[in-house]
Tab-separated table of C-alpha atoms and ligand atoms in Angstrom:
chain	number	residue	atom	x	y	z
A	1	UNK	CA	32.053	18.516	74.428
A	2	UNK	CA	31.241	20.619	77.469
A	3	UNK	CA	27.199	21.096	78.701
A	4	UNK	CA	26.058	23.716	80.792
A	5	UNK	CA	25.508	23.522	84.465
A	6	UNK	CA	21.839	21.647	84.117
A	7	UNK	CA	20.138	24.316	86.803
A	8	UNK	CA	20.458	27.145	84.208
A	9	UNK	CA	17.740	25.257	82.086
A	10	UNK	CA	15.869	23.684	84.771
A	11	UNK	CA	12.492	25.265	85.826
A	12	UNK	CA	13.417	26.696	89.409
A	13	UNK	CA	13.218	24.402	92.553
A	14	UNK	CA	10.949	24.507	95.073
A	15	UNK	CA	13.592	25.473	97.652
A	16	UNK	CA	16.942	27.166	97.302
A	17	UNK	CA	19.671	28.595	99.215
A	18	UNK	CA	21.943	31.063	97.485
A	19	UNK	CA	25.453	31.620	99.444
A	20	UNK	CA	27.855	33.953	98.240
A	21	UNK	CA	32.249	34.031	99.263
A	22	UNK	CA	34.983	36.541	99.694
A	23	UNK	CA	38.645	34.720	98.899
A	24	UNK	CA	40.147	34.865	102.299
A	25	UNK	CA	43.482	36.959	102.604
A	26	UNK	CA	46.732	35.692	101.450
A	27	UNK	CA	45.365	32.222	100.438
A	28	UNK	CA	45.640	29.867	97.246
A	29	UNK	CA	42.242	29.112	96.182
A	30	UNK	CA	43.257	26.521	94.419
A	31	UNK	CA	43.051	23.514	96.913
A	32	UNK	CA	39.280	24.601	97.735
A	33	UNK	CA	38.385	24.911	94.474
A	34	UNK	CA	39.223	21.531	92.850
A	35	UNK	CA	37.378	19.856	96.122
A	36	UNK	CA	34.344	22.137	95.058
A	37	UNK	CA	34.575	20.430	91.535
A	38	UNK	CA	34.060	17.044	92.890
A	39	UNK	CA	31.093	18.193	94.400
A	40	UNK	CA	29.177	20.290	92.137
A	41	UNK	CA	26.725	18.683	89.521
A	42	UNK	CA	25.491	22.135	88.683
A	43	UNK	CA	21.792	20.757	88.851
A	44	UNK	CA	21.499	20.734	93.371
A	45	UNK	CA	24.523	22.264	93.587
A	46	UNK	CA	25.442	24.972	91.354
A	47	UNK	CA	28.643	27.479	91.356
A	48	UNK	CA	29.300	31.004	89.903
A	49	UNK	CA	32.869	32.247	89.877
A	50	UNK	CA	33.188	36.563	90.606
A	51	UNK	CA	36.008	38.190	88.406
A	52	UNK	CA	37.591	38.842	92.057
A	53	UNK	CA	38.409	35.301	91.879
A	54	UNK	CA	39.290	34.436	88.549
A	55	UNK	CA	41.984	37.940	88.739
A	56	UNK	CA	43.622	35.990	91.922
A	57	UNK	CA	44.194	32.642	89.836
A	58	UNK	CA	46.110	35.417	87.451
A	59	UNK	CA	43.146	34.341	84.577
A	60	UNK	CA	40.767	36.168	82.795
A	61	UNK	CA	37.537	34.920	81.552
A	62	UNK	CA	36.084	36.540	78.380
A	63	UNK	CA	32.836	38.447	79.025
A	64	UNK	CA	33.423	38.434	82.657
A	65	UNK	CA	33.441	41.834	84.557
A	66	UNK	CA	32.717	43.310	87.653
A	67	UNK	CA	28.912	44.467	88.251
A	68	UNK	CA	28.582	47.896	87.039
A	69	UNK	CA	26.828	50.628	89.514
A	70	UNK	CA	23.963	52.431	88.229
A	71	UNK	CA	22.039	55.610	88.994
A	72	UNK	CA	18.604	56.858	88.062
A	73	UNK	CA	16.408	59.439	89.684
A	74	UNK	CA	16.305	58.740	93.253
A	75	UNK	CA	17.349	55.537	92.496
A	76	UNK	CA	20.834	53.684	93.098
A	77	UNK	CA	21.345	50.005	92.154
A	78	UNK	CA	24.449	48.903	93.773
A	79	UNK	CA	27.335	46.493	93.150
A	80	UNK	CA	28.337	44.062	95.693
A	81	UNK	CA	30.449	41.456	94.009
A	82	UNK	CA	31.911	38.414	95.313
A	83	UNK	CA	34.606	35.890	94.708
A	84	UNK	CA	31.717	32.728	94.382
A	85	UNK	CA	28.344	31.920	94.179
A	86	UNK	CA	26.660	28.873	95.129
A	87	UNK	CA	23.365	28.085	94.005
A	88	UNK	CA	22.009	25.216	96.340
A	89	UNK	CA	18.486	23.873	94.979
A	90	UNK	CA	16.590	21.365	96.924
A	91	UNK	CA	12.886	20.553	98.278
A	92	UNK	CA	13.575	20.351	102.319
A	93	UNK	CA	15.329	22.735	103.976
A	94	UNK	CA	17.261	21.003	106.269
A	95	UNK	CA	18.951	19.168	103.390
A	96	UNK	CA	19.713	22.635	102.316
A	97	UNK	CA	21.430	24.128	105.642
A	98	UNK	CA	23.014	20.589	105.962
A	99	UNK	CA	24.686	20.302	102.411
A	100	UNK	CA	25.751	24.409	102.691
A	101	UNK	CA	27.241	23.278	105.664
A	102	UNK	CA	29.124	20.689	104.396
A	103	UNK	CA	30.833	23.421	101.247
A	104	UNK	CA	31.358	25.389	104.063
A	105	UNK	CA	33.553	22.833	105.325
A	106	UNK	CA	35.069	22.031	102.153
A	107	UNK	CA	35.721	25.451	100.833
A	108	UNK	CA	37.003	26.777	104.655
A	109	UNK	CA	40.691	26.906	104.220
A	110	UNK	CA	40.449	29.751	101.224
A	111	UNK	CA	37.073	31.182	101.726
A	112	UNK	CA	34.162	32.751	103.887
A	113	UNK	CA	30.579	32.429	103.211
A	114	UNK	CA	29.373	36.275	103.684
A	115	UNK	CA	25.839	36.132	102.775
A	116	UNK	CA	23.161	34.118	102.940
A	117	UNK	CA	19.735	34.462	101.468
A	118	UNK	CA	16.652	31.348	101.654
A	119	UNK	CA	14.531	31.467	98.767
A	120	UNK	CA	11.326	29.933	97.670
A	121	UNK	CA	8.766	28.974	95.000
A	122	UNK	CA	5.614	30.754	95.161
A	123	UNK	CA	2.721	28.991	94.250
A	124	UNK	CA	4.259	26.109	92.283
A	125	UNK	CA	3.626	25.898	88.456
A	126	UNK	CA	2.712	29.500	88.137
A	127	UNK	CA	5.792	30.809	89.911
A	128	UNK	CA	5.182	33.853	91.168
A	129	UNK	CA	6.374	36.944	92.513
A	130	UNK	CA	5.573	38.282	95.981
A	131	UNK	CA	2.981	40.663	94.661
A	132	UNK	CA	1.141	37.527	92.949
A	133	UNK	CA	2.091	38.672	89.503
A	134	UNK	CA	3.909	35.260	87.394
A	135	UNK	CA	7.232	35.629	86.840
A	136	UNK	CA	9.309	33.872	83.701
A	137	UNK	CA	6.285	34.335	81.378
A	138	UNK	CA	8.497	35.890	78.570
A	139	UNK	CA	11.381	33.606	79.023
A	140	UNK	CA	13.000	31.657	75.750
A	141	UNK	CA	12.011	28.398	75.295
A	142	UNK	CA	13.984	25.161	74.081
A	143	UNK	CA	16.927	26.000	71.768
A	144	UNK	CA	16.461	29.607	72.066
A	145	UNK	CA	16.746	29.493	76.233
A	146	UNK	CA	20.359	27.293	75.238
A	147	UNK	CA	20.934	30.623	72.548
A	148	UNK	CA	20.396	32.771	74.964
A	149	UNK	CA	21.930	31.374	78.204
A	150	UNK	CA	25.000	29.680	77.003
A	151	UNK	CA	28.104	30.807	75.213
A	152	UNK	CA	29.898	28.317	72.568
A	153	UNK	CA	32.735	30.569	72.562
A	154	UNK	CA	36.129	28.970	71.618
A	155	UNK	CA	37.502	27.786	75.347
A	156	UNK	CA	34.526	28.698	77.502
A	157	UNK	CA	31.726	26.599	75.091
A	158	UNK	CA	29.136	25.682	77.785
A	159	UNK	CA	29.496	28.430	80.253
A	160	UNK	CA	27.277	30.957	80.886
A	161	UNK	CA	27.053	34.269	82.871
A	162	UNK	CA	24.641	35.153	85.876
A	163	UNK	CA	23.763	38.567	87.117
A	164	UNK	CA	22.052	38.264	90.552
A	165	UNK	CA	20.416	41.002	92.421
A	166	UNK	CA	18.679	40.541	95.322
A	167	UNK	CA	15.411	43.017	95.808
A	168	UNK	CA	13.516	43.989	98.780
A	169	UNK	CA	9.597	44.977	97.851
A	170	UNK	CA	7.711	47.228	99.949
A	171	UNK	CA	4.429	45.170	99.968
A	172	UNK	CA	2.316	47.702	102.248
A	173	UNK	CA	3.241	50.552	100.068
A	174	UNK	CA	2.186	48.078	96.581
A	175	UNK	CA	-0.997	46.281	98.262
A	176	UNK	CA	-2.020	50.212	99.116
A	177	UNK	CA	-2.114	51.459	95.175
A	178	UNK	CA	-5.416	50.189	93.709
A	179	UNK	CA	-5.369	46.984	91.631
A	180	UNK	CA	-5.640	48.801	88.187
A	181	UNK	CA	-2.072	50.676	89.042
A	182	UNK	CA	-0.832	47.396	90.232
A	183	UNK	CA	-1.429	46.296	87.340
A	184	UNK	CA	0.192	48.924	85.581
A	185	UNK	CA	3.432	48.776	87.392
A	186	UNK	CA	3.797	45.506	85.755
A	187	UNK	CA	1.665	46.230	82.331
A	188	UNK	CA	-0.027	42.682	83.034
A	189	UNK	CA	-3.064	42.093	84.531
A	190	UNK	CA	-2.477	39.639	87.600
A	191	UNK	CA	-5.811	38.169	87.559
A	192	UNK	CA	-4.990	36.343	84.081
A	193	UNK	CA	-1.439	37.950	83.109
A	194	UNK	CA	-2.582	39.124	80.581
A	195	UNK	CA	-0.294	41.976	78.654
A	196	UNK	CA	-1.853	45.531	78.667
A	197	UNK	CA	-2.210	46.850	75.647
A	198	UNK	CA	-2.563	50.317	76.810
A	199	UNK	CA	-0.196	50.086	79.984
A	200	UNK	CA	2.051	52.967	80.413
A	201	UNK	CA	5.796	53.135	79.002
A	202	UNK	CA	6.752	53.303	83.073
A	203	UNK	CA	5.400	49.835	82.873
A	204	UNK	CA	8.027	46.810	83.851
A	205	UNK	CA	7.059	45.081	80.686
A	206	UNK	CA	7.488	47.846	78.187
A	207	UNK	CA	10.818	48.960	79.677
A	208	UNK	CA	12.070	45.359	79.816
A	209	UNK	CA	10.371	44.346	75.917
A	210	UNK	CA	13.386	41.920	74.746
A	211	UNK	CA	12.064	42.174	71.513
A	212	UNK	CA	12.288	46.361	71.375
A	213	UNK	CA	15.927	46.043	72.063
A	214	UNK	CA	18.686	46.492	69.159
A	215	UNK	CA	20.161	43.629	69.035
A	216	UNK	CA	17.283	42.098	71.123
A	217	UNK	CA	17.991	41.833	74.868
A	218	UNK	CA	17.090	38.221	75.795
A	219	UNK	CA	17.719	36.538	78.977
A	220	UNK	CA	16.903	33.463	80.867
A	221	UNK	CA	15.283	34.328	83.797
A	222	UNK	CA	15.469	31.848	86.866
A	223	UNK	CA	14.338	34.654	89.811
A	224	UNK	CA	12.943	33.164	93.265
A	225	UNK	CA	11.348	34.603	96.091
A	226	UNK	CA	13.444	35.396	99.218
A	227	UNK	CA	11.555	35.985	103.195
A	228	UNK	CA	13.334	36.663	106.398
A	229	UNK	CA	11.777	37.763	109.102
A	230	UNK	CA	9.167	40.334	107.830
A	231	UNK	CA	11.192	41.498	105.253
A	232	UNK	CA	11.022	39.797	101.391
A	233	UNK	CA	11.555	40.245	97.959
A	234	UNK	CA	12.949	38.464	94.693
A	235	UNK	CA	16.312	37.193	94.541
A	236	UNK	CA	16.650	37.989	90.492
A	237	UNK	CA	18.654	35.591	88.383
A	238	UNK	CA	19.732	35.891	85.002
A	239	UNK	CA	21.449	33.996	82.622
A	240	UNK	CA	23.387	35.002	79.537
A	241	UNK	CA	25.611	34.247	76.759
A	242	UNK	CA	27.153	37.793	78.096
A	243	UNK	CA	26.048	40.502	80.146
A	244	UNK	CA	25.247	42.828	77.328
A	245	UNK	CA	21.346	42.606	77.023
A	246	UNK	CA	21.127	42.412	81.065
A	247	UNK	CA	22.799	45.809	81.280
A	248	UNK	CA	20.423	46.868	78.590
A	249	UNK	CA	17.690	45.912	80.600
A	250	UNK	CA	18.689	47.489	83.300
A	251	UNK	CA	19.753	50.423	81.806
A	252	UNK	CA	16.249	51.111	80.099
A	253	UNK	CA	14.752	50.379	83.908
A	254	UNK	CA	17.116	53.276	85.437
A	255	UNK	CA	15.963	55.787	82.588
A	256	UNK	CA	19.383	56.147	81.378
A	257	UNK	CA	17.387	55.899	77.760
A	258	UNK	CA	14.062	58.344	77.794
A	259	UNK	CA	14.155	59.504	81.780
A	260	UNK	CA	11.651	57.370	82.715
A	261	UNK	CA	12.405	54.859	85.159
A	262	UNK	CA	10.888	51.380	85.637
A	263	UNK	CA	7.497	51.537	87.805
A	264	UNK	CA	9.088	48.467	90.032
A	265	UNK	CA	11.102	51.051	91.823
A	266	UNK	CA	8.141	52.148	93.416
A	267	UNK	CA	8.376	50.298	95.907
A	268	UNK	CA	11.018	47.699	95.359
A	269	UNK	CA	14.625	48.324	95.284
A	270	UNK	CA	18.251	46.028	94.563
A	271	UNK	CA	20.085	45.701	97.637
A	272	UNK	CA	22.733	43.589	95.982
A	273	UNK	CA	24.356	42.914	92.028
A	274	UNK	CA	27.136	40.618	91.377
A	275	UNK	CA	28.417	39.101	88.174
A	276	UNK	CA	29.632	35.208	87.950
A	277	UNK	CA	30.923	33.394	85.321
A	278	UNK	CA	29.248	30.053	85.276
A	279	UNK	CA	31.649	27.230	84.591
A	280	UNK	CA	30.904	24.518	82.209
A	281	UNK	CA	30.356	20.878	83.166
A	282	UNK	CA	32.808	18.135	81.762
A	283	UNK	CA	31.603	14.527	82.390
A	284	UNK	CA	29.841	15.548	84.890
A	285	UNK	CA	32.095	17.691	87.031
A	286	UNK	CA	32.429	21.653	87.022
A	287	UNK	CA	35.119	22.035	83.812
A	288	UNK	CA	37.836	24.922	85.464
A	289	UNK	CA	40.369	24.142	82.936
A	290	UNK	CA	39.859	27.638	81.980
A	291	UNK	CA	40.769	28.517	85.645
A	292	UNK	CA	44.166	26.365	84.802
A	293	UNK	CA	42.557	24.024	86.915
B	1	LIG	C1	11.985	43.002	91.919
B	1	LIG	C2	12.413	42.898	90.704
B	1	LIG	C3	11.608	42.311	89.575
B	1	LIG	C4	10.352	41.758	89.561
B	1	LIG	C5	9.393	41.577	90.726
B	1	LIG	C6	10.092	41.366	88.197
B	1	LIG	C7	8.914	40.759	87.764
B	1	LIG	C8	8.584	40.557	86.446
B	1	LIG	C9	7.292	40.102	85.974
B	1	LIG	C10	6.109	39.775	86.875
B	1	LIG	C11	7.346	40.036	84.626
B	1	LIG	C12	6.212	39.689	83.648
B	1	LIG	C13	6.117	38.249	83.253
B	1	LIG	C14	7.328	37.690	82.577
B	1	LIG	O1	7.512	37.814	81.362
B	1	LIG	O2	8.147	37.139	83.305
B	1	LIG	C15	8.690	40.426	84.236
B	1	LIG	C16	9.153	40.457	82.946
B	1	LIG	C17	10.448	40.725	82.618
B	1	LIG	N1	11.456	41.166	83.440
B	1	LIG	FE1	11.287	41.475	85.431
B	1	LIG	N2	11.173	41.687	87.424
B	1	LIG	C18	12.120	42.263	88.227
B	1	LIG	C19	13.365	42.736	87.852
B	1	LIG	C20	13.875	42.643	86.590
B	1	LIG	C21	15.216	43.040	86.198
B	1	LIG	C22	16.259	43.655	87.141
B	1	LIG	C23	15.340	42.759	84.882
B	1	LIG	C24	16.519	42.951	83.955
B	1	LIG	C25	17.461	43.840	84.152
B	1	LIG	C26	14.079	42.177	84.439
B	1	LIG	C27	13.831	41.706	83.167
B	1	LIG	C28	12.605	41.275	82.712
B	1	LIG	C29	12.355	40.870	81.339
B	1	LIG	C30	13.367	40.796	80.213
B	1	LIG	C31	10.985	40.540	81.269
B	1	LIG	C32	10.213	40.068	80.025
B	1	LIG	C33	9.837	41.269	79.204
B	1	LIG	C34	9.218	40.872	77.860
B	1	LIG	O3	9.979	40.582	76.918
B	1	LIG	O4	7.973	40.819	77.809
B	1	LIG	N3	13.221	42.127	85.500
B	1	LIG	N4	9.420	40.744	85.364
């Protein structure tokens, strides 16, 4: 039987490095792709394939799709896919630069790395965002993060899909609203994250409510920080059986639903949005067989 890449249900590392790939004109991916399976335990090193590159091995993955665009007032959350992801988790950072390095290498006669981001942990066990407020608070637990995060579909059982966004806060313009709308934005309290009762329905909590979804909209959240130079935000990473109840999500944030967007956009905003599928792991080696590989 095939298991998920472990990362997906691993709490997140203290260090990571998240590289993304275009497919390189005119070449077989192929080659590349089976030396990336000997390398990727999908616990340090992970990998997401984009439907860009699943199309160009002639395939097609169920559930996979490109990253839809959205649009809400004065708002635009883009789509920037790419043909692979790689996750790389570690604890030193030189490790980090040194093993990318090395897939660089590996993956160099079909592909080019075209973005880089360095993210972080924030204040260990209580992982937080950049504003201070604890992220992953309302994520499944146990059998219900597997339920959520992994699909046992007939000839993808084990895989799961990501949708990554990277976000780039504002923090002058959120440390200058007073605490109590700080709060708000989020509808919990960042002192003891507590949940608002009485938090407006702008707040990121009660737009995002998994529960207030039909079906409900869980997903497994693994977000991490992100810094470079004076500019920062969260890299946000989500895992799902599908994409449906992220695009939920996201709709409700944009206002498609009611017209009232997601208090976050005050003064963060998505720079990025990408789909992968995730591939399984089969003895302990990325499973492409779906891939024909
Ligand atoms: C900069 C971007 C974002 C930041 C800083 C952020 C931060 C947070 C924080 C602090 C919480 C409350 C604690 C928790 O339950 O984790 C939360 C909850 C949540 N967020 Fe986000 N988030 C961001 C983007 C998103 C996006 C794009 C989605 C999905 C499309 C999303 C989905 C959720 C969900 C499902 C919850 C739990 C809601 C519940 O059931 O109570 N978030 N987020």
């Amino acid at each position: 039987m095939s298991d998920c890449q472990p990362a997906i249900l691993q709490p997140i590392p203290a260090l990571a490095r998240y590289a993304s790939y275009t497919l390189l004109p005119d070449s077989d991916p192929r080659a590349a792709l089976r030396r990336l399976r000997g390398v990727t335990d999908g616990e340090r090193t992970f990998a997401g394939i984009g439907q860009s590159l699943v199309s160009a091995l002639g395939r097609e993955i169920p559930e996979l799709r490109a990253f839809p665009e959205f649009s809400g007032r004065g708002i635009d959350v883009p789509s920037t896919p790419a043909a692979l992801l790689l996750w790389l988790r570690g604890e030193d950072r030189g490790e980090l630069v040194n093993r990318h390095r090395g897939l660089d290498g590996l993956l160099s006669g079909a592909f080019r790395c075209t973005q880089v981001i360095d993210a972080f942990t924030y204040d260990g066990r209580a992982r937080r965002d950049l504003t201070g407020y604890e992220d992953g608070t309302e994520n499944p637990r146990g059998r219900k993060a597997v339920a959520t995060a992994v699909s046992r579909r007939k000839g993808i059982a084990g895989s799961s899909f990501l949708a990554i966004q990277q976000w780039e806060h504002d923090l002058h313009r959120f440390e200058a609203m007073p605490r109590r709308e700080q709060d708000h934005c989020f509808g919990r309290r960042r002192s003891d994250n507590e949940e608002l009762d009485h938090a407006p329905a702008s707040a990121h909590v009660k737009r995002t409510a998994q529960e207030s979804f039909d079906p409900e909209a869980f997903v497994l959240r693994r977000s991490m920080p992100w810094a470079e130079g004076e500019r920062c935000g969260l890299v946000f990473t989500a895992f799902g059986a599908s994409f449906d109840a992220f695009e939920a999500l996201l709709r409700r944030m944009v206002g498609e639903e009611d017209g009232i967007t997601d208090a976050l956009f005050r003064f963060t905003r998505p720079l990025s949005g990408a789909y992968f599928w995730c591939p399984p792991l089969k003895g302990g080696k990325l499973d492409l067989s779906a891939l024909g590989l």
